Each structure stands twice: as C-alpha cells, then as structure tokens.
Amino acid sequence: MLTFKDVTVQFAGLTAVKKLSFEVPEGQIYSIIGPNGAGKTTVFNCISRFYKPVSGSITFIGEDLMKLKPHQVIKRGIARSFQNVELFREMTVLDNLLTGLHPIMKKNILSIALNLPSIKRDERIAREKANEVMEMLNIEHLAYEKVSNLSFGYQKMVDIGRAMMSDPKLILLDEPVAGMNSNETEKISQLILKLKEELNYTVLLIEHDMSLVMEISDLVTVMSFGEKIAHGVPKEVQNNPVVIEAYLGEVEEDAQFV
Amino acid sequence: MMGILSNKRLLLSLLVGFTLVYPFLFGQSGYFITLFVMISIYVITAMALNLLVGNGGQMSVGHAGFLTVGGYTVAILTTKVGLPLLVVLPLAGVVTGVIGLIIGLPAVRLKGHFLAVATLGFGISIPQIALNWNSLTGGYSGLAVSRPDWLSNNLSFFYLIILVLVLVTWLIHNILKSSLGRAFVAIRESEVAAQSTGVNLSFYKTVMFMISAFFTGIAGGLYGYWFGYVSPNDFTLATSFLLLAMVVVGGLASIPGAIIGAVIFTILPELTRSFVGLNNIIIGIAVVLAILFLPKGLVSITEFFKKRSQPITVKEGTDRTGGMVKDANI
Ligand SMILES: Nc1ncnc2c1ncn2[C@@H]1O[C@H](COP(=O)(O)OP(=O)(O)OP(=O)(O)O)[C@@H](O)[C@H]1O
Ligand SMILES: [Mg+2]
C-alpha cells in the first residue's frame, strides 16, 4: 500500500535516512522501531511531505507521494499523529477533532457566512463523528475543555483522535503511548487493534514500548542510524542478534527489550 | 452585576435595546449620532481585523488603507457612476476585498515582522495614491459622496447603520464558528498540524486577508456615506495602530472583545480631545497594561469571574515526559 524505495534524507551533511526501502501491506499494523535518532520520525515527515528526500521514491496505492503538497496528503487517505503532539492548543478538544475533518467539510464562503442549512447539516454530521471518536477514546467528558489544560496523556489521545476524524486509509502514529501510564497504554493498544480490525485502517506505528510493539504488530522494521537493519514478524526481529546489538548501549531501551 | 455579564442573551438584548433608543436619549443630537456612527465603523473594522490578527494570527499594520479604499469606492461609485446604495455598499466590500486579495497573495509568504512591514507599507501608500491619482480621487481636495434621499435624515441613517452592524456581526460570527474559522485558528496555533489536517496555508491566509478587507471596506463605505466626503488623510497610520489597540485591549480572537475595544477607543479620544497628546499616552498605557495583566483583553474579565465560581481541573499528575516542547522536532 505504502512503498518506500531507496529513500535517502539528508540534513546539512547528516544522513538521517539512508537508502531505506520497505512496503506496508494494506490492513496491517506495521511498526518501525529503532534507537533514538534512528530516523523514524523523519520517515513520517517524508510521508507528510514536510521533508524532501534527496533520492528515492515514495508511493501510496500507486500514486507518487512526492508530487503532493503537505496539505494534500490527507485527501489521499493518510492522517498522522505527532511525537510531541501538535495540537491547536487554544481550541477545545471538540474543535481540534472537528478540524481533523477539514478535508471533507464544505468550504463555500458565502454559504458559510449565511450559515445555510447545508452548512448546519455538515456541522451536525461532523459533531456526530467527533462524538464517535471521543467515545472510542473515552474522552467525551473533555469535549469542551481547552487542549492546553489537559495532561500529556490526554493530549496524545486528542492528537490520535484528530487523525481518526477523516477515516484515513493509513494512519501514522508517532510514539502514541509515550508519556502514558500502563493503564492508558493498554487502552491505546486496544484502540490500535480496533483501528485495524473494525475500522480497516492500515497502521504505521513508531514506538519505543517494545511489549506493545511485539504484541500488536504484524510486521516490524528496525532502523539504526538511518538504515534498515532488520525486518520481519515480531518473533524474528526480537531474536535477531543485529537488532539486540543496535540497542546495546541504549541502556533504557535494552532493558525494555530483553 | 456578574450575573448580567455572564448571561449573553440578556446582555445582547440590553445592548440592542440601548442602541435603538440611543438617538432619543440625546435628543437626536448630530454630535452623538456621529459618535455612534464612528463607533459602528470601528466596531466593524475591529471585528474584521480581529478575524485576521486574533483568530488567524496574521499581522496587519495597514488596515486604515482598507478603510480608505472602501470610502473612495463609495465616493467614486455614487458620484461618478451614480449607483444606488444597496449596490454600492456591498461593492465597496467587494472592491476592498479584491485589494485585500492582491495584498494577501504576496503577504502570506511573509511571517511576523516582515508581514507587519509589508502591511505597514500598504497602509502608508494608500493615502499617497489617493493624493496623487488626481483623475480618479480628486487628489488633495478629495471626493464628495452623495447620500440617497431616503437617507438624508440622520435618524434613518442611524438605523441603517445598526442594520449593517448587526448583519456584519452575524456574518463574521458564522464564519468564525465554521470549518473556515477553525482553519484560521489552526493556522495560528500550529502550521504543521494545520497542513496535516488538509489546511492549505497560503490559500487560507489569502482568504483571511480578503474577508477582513471586505468587511473593512464596508465600514469605510459607511464612513463615506455618513460624512458625505472622503479625503486622503481620513484614515492614517495612526488609525491602523488605534485599530490594533482596540483588538488587543478588547480581546484577541473575540467578537465581544473587538466591540468593547472599538467602543472604548472611539469614545476615549473624544473625552481627552482638549488635552492634546494625552490621548496617545492613554492608549499606549492601556495597551501595555492589557498585555501585562489581561493578555486576553478586557473581555476576559467576565471569564475571570466565571472561573472563580466553577473551578475546573483536568490536569492529572504532571507531564511525565516534560515534553510539549513546541519547537522540538515534529
Ligand atoms: N529538521 C531537521 N534538521 C536537522 N536534523 C534533523 C531534522 N529532523 C531530524 N534531524 C536529525 O535526523 C536524525 C533522525 O531524527 P528522527 O527524529 O527521525 O529520529 P527518531 O528515530 O524519530 O528518534 P526518536 O526516537 O528520538 O524520536 C537525528 O539525528 C536528528 O537530529
Ligand atoms: Mg521520533
């Protein structure tokens, strides 16, 4: 569904991603793991068209993604969440989610200014959708709360919820459980499975929480210093000596991993 | 007192009731009606500017230029072309909106100080153009505006202004609470996230400029009709700054905030008229005080009292990652 072919990304001399190739099959949970600075988020930023690879190609359902501008990516069915949450902080939770529906809302200025029935209906449907998403995340009680008043864990949920609003074909989740307690982590883990099984999303996941990754992933790619060093189903990757070596020295990661 | 302030509907009816009887409170005095007309013109402009600055997070130090364009459009279309008011007033908005679009196209690629300087340049050049394009603008002596007969009476003009005021407020309110309004705020809050949710930055920034200019043009048009005359220096750089002061002191990204700011800063200069220089000092101090103590403007005073009566705390524990560093890598 999503194909990276020999993608290389450089920042002023630093090669963040080196000749990376992988293919995300439709309907699966595909995880990218690797030590800090391995280039995982850079991969997402290439898909979102914030970074431009110096070489290689990225295609999504046969279409060349490099031709798109950042705001066009979501219309192709790719939505994302952010590692450090990028929310509209002064907006309420509800408004954040509604903004996630931007690509499919009517945009005729005249009908909006006159608040015509078609606009009201659109808005009502959008709110229903937002309520659905909030229910799935168990955050209905926070609908009218300003995002900046929420804990980091809740902010992460809103970030994920906003990506779910447009019913994407592919959802990119960048460390969705970072900063969450074990209870919240378990909920998100269930949610990701639900995204795949009930909503038929394809999930591309970056995560440092190894038990989560190994539990829910169908396929795992391991990156280190911009390169793919291993690939396969969780079991294979877990026992791959190259992977274990890459994590050595990363004391904290290592402890989680073994 | 606080009860009244937090009951929006009651507050609104009181406001509308007051404005409807306003002329009779002052024996239909021309001075007080003019004061009201100026307040209305600035209320519309402040709301339009607030949409751009407060909601959209874009800077404009040249909105006086749009007022001037609106005023001249009305003058030219009534005297030189002879169109009726119901056509001319919306056209003043359209023409100014198109100018806003033209200014917006290059301006949206600029950020912060650069955008401020670009709009400043626009604000300064408009009076110069009005002064020098003699054949169209009448140069130094300006242009007359002919008011239609049915509006020759001050009282009927007064009610027309109220009508326009209510209509414009309603339109802006609708825009701000729609997906369009959310896109504006999204751009202000995070350009990265806005793009990821499908918001085309340059398109929406241009649209913001256009909408803001449109309503400002209508306000400028009303000005022309009321005074029956427009000249190059009706709205200067000082007006642009005054408008920004209205928005900042009244409350950014808030319609009531823009209204409060416009009322205060239209009345204030009248009160301090006899003390030259005092006016600007007071405005300066008000802006500084607002930024220091009421960053959300005077309108947030009601919120302040509301918060006290029903404290909400959602923050659970601390931010474990110590994260939320906005500039960290996306
Ligand atoms: N905009 C940028 N400019 C310069 N260097 C960058 C930029 N974005 C990322 N990098 C560098 O590219 C490398 C990969 O970064 P990236 O954020 O992709 O890592 P990551 O695998 O997501 O790490 P983490 O697990 O810590 O999130 C790092 O060395 C980083 O400093
Ligand atoms: Mg990362």
XYZ file of C-alpha atoms in Angstrom, chain B residues 17 30 43 48 61 71 85 94 148 151 173 195 209 232 252 255 280 284-285 296-297 305 312:
23
model
C -32.371 47.985 23.245
C -25.880 65.274 15.452
C -16.615 48.029 15.617
C -12.633 42.292 10.699
C -0.491 47.342 10.399
C -14.560 55.163 1.360
C -26.570 52.486 -2.032
C -16.007 43.559 -2.894
C -29.606 58.954 -1.362
C -31.164 58.516 3.860
C -19.802 35.114 13.772
C -1.280 21.342 6.957
C -6.965 38.908 4.186
C -6.670 61.122 1.573
C -7.928 38.961 20.646
C -16.145 39.400 18.773
C -1.985 58.794 22.673
C -0.257 53.493 24.923
C -0.660 52.835 28.627
C -6.831 38.084 26.601
C -8.180 41.590 26.784
C -15.278 35.721 37.360
C -12.184 23.052 36.548
